[in-house]
Short mmCIF file of C-alpha atoms and ligand atoms in Angstrom, two decimals:
data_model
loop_
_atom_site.label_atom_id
_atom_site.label_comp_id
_atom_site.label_asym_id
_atom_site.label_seq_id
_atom_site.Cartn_x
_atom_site.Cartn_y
_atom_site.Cartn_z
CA UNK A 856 0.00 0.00 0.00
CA UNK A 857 2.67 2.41 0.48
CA UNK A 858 2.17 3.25 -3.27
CA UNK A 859 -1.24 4.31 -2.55
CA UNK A 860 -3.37 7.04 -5.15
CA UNK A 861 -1.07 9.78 -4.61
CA UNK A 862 -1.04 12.89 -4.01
CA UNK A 863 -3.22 13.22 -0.98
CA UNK A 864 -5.47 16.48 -0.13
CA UNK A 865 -7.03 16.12 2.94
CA UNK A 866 -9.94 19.20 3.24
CA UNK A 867 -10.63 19.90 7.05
CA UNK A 868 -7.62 20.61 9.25
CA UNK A 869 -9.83 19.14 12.62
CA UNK A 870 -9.70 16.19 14.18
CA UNK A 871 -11.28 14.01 11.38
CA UNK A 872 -8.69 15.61 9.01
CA UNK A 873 -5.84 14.74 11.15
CA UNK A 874 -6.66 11.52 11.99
CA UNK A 875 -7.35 10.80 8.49
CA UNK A 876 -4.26 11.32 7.41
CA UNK A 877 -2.39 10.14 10.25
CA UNK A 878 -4.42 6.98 9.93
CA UNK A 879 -2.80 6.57 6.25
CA UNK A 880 0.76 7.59 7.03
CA UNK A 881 -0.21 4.54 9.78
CA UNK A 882 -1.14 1.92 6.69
CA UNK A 883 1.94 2.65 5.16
CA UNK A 884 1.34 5.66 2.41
CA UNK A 885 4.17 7.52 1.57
CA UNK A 886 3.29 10.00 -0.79
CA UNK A 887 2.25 13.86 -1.06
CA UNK A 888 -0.23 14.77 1.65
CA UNK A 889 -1.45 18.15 2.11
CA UNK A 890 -4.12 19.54 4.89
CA UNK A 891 -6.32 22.50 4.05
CA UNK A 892 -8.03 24.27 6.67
CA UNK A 893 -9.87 27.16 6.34
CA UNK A 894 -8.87 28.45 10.41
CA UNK A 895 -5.66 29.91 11.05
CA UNK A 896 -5.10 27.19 13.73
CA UNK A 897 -3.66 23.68 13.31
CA UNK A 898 -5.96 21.16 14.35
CA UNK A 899 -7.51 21.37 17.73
CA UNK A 900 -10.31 19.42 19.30
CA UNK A 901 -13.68 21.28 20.12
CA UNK A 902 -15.09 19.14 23.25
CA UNK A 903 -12.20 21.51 25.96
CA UNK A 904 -14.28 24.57 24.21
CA UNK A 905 -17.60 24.69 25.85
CA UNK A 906 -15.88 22.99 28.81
CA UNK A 907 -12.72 24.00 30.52
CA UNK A 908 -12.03 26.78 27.85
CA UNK A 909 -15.20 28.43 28.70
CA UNK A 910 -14.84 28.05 32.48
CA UNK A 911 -10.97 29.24 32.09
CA UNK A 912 -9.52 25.88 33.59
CA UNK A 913 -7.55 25.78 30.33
CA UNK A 914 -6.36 28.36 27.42
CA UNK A 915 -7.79 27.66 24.55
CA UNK A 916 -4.34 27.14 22.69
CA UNK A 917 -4.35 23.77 25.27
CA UNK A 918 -6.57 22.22 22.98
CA UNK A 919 -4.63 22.04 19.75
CA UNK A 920 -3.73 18.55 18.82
CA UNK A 921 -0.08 16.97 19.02
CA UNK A 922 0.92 16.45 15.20
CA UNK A 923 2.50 13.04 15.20
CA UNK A 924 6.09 12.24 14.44
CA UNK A 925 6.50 11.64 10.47
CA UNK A 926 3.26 12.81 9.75
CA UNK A 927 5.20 14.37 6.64
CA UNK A 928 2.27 16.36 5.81
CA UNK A 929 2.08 20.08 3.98
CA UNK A 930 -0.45 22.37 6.49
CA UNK A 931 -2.16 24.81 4.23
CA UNK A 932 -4.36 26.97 7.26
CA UNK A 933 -6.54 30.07 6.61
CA UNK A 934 -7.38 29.26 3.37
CA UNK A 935 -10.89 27.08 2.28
CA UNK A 936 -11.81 24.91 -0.43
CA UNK A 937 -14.76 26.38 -2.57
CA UNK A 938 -15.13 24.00 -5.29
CA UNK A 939 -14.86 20.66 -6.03
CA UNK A 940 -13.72 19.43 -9.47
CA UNK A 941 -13.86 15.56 -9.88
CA UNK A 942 -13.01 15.33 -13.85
CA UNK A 943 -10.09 17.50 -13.27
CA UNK A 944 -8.93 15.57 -9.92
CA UNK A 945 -8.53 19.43 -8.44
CA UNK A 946 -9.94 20.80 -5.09
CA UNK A 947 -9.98 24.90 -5.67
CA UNK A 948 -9.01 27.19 -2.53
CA UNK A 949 -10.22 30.26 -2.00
CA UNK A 950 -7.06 32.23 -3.39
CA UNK A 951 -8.14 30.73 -6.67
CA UNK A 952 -4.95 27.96 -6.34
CA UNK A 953 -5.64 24.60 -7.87
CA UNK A 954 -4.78 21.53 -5.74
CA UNK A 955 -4.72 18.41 -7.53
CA UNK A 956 -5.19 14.88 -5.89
CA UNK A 957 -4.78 11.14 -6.68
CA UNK A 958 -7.31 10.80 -3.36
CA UNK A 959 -9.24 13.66 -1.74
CA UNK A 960 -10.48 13.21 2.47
CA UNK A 961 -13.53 15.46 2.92
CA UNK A 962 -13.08 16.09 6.43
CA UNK A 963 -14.77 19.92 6.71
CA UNK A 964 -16.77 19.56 9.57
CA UNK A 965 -20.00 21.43 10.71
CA UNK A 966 -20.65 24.73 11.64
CA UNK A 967 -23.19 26.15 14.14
CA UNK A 968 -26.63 26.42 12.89
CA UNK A 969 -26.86 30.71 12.52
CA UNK A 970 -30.08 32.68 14.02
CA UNK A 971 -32.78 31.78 12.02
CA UNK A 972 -34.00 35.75 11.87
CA UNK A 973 -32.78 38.81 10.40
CA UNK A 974 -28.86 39.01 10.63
CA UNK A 975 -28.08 39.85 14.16
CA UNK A 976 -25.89 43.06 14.96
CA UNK A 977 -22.87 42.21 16.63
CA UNK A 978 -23.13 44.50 19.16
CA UNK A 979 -26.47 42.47 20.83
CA UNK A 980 -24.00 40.08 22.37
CA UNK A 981 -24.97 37.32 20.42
CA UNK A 982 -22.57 34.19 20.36
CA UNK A 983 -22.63 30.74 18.46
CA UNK A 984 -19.78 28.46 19.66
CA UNK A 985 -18.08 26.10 17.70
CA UNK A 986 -14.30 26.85 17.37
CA UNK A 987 -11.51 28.60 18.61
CA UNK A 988 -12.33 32.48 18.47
CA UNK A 989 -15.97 31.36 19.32
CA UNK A 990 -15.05 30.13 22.99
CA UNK A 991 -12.65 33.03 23.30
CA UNK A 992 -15.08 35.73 22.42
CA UNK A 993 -17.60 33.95 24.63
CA UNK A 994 -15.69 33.43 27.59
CA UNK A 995 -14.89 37.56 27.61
CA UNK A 996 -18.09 37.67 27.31
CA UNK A 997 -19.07 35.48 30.69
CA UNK A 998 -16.45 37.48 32.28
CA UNK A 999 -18.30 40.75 31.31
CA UNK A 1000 -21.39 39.00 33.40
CA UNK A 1001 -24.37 38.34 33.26
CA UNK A 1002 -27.50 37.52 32.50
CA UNK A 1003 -26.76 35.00 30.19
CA UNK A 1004 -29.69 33.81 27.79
CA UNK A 1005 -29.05 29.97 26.07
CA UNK A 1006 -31.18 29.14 23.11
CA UNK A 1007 -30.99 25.78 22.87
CA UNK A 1008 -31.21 22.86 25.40
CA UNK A 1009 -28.72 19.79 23.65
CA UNK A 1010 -25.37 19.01 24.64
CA UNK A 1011 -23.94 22.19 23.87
CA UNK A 1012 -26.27 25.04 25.43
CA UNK A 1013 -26.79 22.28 28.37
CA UNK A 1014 -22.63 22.43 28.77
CA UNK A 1015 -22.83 26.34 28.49
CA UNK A 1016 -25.04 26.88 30.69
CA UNK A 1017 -23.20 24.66 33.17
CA UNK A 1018 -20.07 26.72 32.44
CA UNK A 1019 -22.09 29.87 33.19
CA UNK A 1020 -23.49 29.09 36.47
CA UNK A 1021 -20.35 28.03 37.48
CA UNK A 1022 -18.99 30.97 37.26
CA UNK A 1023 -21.88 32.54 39.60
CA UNK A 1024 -24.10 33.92 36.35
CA UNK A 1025 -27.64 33.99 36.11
CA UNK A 1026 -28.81 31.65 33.74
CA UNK A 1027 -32.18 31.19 31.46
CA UNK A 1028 -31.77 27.60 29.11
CA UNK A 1029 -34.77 27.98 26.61
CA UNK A 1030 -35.38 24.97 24.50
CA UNK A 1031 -38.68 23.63 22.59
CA UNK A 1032 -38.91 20.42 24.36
CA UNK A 1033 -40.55 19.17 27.57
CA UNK A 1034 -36.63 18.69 29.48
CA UNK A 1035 -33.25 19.48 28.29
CA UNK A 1036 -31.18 16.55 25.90
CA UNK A 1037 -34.94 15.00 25.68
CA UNK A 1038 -34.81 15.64 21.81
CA UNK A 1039 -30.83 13.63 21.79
CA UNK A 1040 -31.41 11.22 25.01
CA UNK A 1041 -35.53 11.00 25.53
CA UNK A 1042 -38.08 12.77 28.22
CA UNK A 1043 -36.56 10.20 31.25
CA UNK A 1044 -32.97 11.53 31.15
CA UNK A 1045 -34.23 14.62 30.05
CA UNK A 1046 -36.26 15.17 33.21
CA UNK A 1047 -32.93 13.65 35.19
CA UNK A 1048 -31.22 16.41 33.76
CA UNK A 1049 -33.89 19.37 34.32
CA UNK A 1050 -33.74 18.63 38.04
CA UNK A 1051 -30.02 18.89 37.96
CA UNK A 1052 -30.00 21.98 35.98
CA UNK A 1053 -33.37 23.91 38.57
CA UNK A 1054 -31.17 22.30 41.48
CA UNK A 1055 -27.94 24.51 39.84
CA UNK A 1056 -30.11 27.65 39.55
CA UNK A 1057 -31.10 27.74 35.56
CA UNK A 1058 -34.02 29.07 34.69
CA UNK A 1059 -35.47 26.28 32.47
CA UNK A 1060 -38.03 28.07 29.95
CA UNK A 1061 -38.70 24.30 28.23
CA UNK A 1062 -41.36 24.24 25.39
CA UNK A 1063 -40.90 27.69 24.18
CA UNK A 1064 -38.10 29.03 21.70
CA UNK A 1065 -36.17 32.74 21.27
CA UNK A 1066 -38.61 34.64 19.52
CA UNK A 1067 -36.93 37.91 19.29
CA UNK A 1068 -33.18 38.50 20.19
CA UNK A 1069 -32.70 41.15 23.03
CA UNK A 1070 -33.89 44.80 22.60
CA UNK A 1071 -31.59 47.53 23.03
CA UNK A 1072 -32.67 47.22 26.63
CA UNK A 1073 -31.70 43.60 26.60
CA UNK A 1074 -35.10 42.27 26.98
CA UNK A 1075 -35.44 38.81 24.75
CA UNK A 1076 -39.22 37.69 23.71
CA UNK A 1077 -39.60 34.01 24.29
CA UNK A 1078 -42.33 32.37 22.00
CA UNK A 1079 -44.57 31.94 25.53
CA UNK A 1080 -45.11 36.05 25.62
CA UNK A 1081 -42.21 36.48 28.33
CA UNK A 1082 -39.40 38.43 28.54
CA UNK A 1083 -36.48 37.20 29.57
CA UNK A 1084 -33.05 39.59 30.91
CA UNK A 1085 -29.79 38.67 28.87
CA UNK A 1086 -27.02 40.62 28.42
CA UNK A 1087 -25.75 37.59 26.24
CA UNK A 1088 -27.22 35.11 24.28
CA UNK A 1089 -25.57 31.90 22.94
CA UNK A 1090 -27.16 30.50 20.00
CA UNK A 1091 -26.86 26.69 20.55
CA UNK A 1092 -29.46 25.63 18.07
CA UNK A 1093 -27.56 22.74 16.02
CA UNK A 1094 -24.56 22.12 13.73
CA UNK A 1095 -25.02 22.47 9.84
CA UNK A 1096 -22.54 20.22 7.93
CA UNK A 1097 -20.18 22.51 5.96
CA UNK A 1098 -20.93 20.75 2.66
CA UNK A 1099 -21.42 24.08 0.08
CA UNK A 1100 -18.20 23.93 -1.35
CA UNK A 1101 -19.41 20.40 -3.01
CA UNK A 1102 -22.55 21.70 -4.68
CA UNK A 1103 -21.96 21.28 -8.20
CA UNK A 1104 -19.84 18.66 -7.73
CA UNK A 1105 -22.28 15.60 -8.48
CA UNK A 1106 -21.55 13.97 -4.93
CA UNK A 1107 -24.24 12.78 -3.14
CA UNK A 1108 -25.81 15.37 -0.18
CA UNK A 1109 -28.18 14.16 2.24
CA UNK A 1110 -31.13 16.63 1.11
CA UNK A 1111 -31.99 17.45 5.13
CA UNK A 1112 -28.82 17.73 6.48
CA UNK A 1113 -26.40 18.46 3.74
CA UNK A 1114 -24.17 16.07 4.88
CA UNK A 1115 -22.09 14.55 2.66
CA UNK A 1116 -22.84 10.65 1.90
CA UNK A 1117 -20.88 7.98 2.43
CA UNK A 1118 -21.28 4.12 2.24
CA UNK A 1119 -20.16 1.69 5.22
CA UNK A 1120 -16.38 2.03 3.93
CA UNK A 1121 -16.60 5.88 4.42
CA UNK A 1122 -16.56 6.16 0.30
CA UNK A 1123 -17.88 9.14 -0.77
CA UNK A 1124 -21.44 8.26 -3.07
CA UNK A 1125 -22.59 10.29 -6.15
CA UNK A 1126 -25.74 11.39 -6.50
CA UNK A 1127 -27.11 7.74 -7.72
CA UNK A 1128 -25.66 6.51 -4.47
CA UNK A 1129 -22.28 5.03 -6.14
CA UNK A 1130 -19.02 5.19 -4.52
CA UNK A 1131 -17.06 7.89 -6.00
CA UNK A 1132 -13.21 6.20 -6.65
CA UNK A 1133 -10.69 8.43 -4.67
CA UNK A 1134 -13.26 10.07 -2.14
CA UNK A 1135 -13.76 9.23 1.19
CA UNK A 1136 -15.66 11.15 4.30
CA UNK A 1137 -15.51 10.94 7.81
CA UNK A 1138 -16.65 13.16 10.96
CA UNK A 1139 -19.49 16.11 11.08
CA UNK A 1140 -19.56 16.76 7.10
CA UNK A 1141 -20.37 13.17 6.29
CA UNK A 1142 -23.04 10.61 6.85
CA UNK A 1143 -23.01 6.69 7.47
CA UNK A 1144 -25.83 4.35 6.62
CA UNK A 1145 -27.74 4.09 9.72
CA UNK A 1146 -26.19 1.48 12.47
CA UNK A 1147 -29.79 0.44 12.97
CA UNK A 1148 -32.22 0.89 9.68
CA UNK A 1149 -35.75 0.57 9.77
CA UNK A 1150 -38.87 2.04 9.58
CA UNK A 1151 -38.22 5.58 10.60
CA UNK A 1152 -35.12 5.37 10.41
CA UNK A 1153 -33.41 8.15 7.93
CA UNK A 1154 -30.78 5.73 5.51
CA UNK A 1155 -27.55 8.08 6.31
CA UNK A 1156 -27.33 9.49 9.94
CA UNK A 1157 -24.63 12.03 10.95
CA UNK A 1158 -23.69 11.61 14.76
CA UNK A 1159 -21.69 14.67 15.13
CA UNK A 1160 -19.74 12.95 17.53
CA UNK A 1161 -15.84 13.42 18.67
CA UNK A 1162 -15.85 9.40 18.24
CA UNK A 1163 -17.18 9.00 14.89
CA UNK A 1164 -14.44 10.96 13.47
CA UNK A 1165 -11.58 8.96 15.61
CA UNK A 1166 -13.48 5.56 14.96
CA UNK A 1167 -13.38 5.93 10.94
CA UNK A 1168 -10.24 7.15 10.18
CA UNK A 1169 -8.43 4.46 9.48
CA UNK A 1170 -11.99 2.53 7.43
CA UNK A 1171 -11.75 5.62 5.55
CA UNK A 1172 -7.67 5.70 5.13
CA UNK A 1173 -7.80 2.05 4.03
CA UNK A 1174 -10.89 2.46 1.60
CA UNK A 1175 -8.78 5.43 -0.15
CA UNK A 1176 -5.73 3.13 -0.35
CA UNK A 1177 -7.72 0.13 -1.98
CA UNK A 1178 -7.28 -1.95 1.11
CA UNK A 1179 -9.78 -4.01 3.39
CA UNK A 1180 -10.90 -1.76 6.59
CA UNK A 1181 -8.31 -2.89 9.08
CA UNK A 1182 -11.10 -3.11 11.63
CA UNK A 1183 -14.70 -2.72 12.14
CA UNK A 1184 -15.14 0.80 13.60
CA UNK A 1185 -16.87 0.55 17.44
CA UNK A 1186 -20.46 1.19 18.53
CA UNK A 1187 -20.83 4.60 18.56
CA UNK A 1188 -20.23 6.39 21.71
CA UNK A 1189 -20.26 10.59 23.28
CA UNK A 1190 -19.54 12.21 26.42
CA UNK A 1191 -20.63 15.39 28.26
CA UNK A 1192 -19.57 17.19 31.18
CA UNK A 1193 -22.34 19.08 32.01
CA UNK A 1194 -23.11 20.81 36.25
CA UNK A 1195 -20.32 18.39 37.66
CA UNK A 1196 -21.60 14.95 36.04
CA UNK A 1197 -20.20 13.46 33.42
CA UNK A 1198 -23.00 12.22 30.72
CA UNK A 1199 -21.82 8.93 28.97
CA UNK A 1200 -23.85 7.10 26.45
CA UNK A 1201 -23.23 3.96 23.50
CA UNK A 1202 -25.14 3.22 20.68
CA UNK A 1203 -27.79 5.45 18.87
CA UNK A 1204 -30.30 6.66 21.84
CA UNK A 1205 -32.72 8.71 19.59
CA UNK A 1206 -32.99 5.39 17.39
CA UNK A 1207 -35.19 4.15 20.20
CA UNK A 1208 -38.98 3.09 20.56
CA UNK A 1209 -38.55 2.31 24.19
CA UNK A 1210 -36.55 3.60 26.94
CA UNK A 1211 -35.97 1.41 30.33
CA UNK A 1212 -34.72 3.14 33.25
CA UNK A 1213 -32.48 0.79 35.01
CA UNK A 1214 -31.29 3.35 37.74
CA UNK A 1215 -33.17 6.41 38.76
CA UNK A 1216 -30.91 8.31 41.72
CA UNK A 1217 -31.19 11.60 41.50
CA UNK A 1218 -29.73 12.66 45.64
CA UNK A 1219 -26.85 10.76 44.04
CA UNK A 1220 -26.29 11.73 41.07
CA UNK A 1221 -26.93 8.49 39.42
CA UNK A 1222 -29.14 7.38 35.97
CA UNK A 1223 -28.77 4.42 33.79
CA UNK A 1224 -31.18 4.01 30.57
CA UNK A 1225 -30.89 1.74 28.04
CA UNK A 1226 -32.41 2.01 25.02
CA UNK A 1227 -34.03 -0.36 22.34
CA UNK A 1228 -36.27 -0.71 19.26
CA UNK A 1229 -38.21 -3.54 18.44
CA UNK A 1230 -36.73 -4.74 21.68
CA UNK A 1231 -33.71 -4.70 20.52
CA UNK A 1232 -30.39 -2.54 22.37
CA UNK A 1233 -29.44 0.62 20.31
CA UNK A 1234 -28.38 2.34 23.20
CA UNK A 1235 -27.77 3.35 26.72
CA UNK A 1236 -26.66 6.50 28.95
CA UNK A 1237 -25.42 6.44 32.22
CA UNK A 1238 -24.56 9.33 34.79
CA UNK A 1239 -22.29 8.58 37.52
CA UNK A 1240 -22.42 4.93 36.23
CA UNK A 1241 -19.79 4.86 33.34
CA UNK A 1242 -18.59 0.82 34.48
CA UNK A 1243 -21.97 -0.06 33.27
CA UNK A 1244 -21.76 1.16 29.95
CA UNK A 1245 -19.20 -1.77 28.56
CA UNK A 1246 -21.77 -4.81 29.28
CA UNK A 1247 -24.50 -2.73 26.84
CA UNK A 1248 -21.96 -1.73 24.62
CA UNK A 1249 -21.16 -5.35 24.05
CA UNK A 1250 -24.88 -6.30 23.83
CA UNK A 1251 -24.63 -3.04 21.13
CA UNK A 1252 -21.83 -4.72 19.57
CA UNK A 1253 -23.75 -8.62 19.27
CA UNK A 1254 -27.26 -6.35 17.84
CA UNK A 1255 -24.85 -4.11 15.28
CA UNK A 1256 -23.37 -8.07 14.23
CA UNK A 1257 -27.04 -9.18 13.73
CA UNK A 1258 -26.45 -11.57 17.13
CA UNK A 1259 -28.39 -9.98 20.00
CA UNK A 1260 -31.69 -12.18 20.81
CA UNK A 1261 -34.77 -9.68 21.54
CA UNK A 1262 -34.99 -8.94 24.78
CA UNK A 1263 -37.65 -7.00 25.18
CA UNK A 1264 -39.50 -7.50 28.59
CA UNK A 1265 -42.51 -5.63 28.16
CA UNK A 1266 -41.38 -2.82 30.34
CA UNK A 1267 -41.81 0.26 28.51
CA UNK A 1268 -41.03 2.90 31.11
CA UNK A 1269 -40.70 5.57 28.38
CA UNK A 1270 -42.16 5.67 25.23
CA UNK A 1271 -39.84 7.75 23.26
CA UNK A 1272 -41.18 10.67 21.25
C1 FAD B 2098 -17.92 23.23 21.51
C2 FAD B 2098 -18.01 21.77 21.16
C3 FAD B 2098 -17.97 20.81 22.16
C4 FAD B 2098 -18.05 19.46 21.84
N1 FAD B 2098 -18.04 18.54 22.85
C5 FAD B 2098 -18.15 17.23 22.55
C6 FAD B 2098 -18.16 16.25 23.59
O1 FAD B 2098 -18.09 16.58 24.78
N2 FAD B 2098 -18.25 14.95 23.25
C7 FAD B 2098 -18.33 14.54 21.93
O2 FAD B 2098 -18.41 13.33 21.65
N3 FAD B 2098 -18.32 15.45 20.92
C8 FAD B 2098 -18.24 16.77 21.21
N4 FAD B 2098 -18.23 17.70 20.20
C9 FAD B 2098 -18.29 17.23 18.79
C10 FAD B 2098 -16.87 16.97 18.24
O3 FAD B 2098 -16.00 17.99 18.61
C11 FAD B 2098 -16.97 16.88 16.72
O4 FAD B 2098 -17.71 15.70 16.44
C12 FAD B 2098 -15.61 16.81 16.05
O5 FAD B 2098 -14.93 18.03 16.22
C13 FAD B 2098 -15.77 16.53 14.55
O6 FAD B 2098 -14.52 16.63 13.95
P1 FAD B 2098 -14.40 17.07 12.43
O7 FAD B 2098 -12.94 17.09 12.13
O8 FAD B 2098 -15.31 16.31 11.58
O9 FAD B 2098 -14.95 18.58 12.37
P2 FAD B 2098 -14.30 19.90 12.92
O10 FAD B 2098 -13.70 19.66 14.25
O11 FAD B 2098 -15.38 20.94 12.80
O12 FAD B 2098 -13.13 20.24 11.88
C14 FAD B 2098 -13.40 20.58 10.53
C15 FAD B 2098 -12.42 21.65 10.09
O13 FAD B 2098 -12.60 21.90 8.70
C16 FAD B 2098 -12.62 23.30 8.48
N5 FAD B 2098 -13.33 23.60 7.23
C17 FAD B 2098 -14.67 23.72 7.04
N6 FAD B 2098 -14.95 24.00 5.74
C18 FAD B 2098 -13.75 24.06 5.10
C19 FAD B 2098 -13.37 24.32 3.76
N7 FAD B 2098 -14.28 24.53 2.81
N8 FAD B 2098 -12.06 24.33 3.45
C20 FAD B 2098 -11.11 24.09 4.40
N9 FAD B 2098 -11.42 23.84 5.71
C21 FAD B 2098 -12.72 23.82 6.04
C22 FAD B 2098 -13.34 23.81 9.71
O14 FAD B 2098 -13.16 25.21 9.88
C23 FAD B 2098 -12.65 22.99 10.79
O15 FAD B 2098 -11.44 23.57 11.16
C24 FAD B 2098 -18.17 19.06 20.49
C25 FAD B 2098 -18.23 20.04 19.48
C26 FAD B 2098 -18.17 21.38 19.81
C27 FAD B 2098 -18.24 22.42 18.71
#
């Protein structure tokens, strides 16, 4: 393999980007390799952002990523792809230069979903978070004070707000569901969540949405008629796959998302859902076939998690190179560190039918949930219980291998939504 389809341009300089390509330096290419990335920074991971680079436990320049020792790769930072040509072999940066590749990684991430209104003036404290300036600007921000205002109640806003009230700031977490994470993890670990979060001091506004972004008074309108104090917002409303510099290109976008398609391998599909030779995808910007199709179930799914683009880096390395994936990639897995607790779950939660609450111990801290369809284990989350999680990973693992017997006992504690 150490041949391979020469030159490589890897498009993303994140963590899928670097992985990628240390994952085919690791299988034995030896030929041209060159990162884009359209930040100034070399690659950094995101998860220390709206966690201890928020709370100021760490700088952000602690999060960049080591490069690895004979990486023997060309960085090209602060410059973006904006068009894909696939009969010319050539990836076009924004400077107009051409970059020709034998095999092209599109590894280009997501990017927080913008206010849906009217552009927002930047002096209305508005803030989206997703990379390095983002959690700078916002932690000045926090430091200014309070009140802060979090649109949004997943992972993210859930981590910001925890990073807010522990730094003594009054916090409002609006979201459209009945609990916070209910829309990622379900209503049972949702409601787990919401007590945490009243018990910290956020003001949970659930089932409503921003309506209108603070006045010049700084008075936001929720969609329930109230009015809510916030000197600054944070706009945590989703992550948009950063896909538009493939229009055109006759690859295959998931028409919801925009991701970009892949098959199991991590090959990149046209638009008649053929793997593209020479194209692979990995992380936010692409999606898999669904680790547990059915009715319901949307074909491709794009995780967004820091796993998914560690997991397939070397499927998709090997798949550019011509070779057999040197391993299947793991159940899929996330973290959070949200208010002092650290949020672990496997599988695909929001794939589930059913949720069973195993452990419900909320003066301790403690929740375990697994989660199934058809009464089968897609899932599970655990607080304060992360030696659990391997035994329904593996029972993940046997259902994803088509070996798990149902085991559905009747007990549906929580429908899911
Ligand atoms: C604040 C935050 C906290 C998170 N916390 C967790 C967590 O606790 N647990 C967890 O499992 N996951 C977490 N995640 C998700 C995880 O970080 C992502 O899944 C992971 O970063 C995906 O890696 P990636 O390389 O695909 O994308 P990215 O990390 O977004 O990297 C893509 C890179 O490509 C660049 N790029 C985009 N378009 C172009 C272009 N046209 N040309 C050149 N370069 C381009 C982008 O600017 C970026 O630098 C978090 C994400 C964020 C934003």
């Amino acid at each position: 393999m150490s041949g391979g389809p020469g030159p490589v341009v890897v498009v993303g300089a994140g963590l899928a980007g670097l992985r990628a390509a240390t994952a085919l330096r690791d299988l034995g290419y030896a030929g041209g390799l060159t990162l884009v990335g359209d930040e100034p920074h070399p690659p950094y991971d995101r998860p220390p952002l709206s966690k201890e680079v928020l709370t100021g436990r760490l700088p952000a320049a602690a999060a960049e990523l080591p490069l690895p020792s004979g990486l023997d790769a060309r960085l090209v930072l602060g410059r973006a792809a904006v068009r894909l040509d696939r009969a010319a072999r050539t990836v076009v940066l924004d400077d107009g230069t051409p970059l020709r590749y034998g095999g092209l990684v599109v590894a280009t991430g997501a990017s927080a979903a913008p206010w849906p209104g009217p552009g927002v003036p930047p002096e209305r404290g508005v803030h989206l978070l997703r990379g390095r300036r983002d959690a700078v600007a916002l932690r000045g921000a926090l430091l200014a004070g309070g009140p802060v205002l979090v649109a949004g109640g997943g992972f993210l806003g859930c981590e910001v707000a925890s990073a807010a009230r522990s730094m003594g700031l009054p916090v409002t977490l609006v979201d459209p569901a009945g609990s916070p994470l209910e829309a990622a993890v379900g209503p049972a670990a949702g409601s787990f969540m919401a007590a945490v979060q009243a018990d910290a001091g956020v003001d949970l506004r659930m089932g409503a949405t921003v309506a209108e972004l603070p006045d010049h008074r700084g008075s936001a309108l929720l969609s329930d008629g109230t009015r809510v104090a916030a000197r600054t917002v944070v706009l945590a409303l989703g992550a948009r796959p950063n896909t538009a510099w493939l229009r055109g290109s006759g690859l295959g976008l998931d028409p919801v998302s925009g991701a970009l398609l892949c098959d199991g391998r991590r090959r990149a599909l046209d638009h008649r859902g053929s793997p593209v030779p020479g194209i692979v995808a990995l992380g936010d910007a692409a999606a898999a076939p669904h680790p547990f199709p059915g009715p319901g179930a949307p074909a491709h799914l794009a995780l967004g998690h820091w796993s998914e683009a560690v997991d397939h880096a070397a499927t998709a390395a090997a798949a550019l190179l011509g070779g057999a994936p040197p391993r299947e990639p793991g159940v899929p897995s996330f973290w959070s560190d949200q208010f002092g607790l650290r949020i672990r779950s496997v599988g695909v939660p929001r794939a589930a039918d059913t949720a069973e609450v195993l452990e419900h111990d909320l003066p301790n801290r403690r929740l375990e949930v697994v989660y199934r369809r058809g009464g089968r284990t897609v899932g599970a989350l655990t607080v304060g219980r992360t030696s659990r999680l391997a035994a329904h990973r593996r029972r993940i693992a046997r259902g994803l291998a088509g070996q798990e017997v149902s085991t559905d006992s009747g007990i549906a504690v929580d429908r899911q939504a």
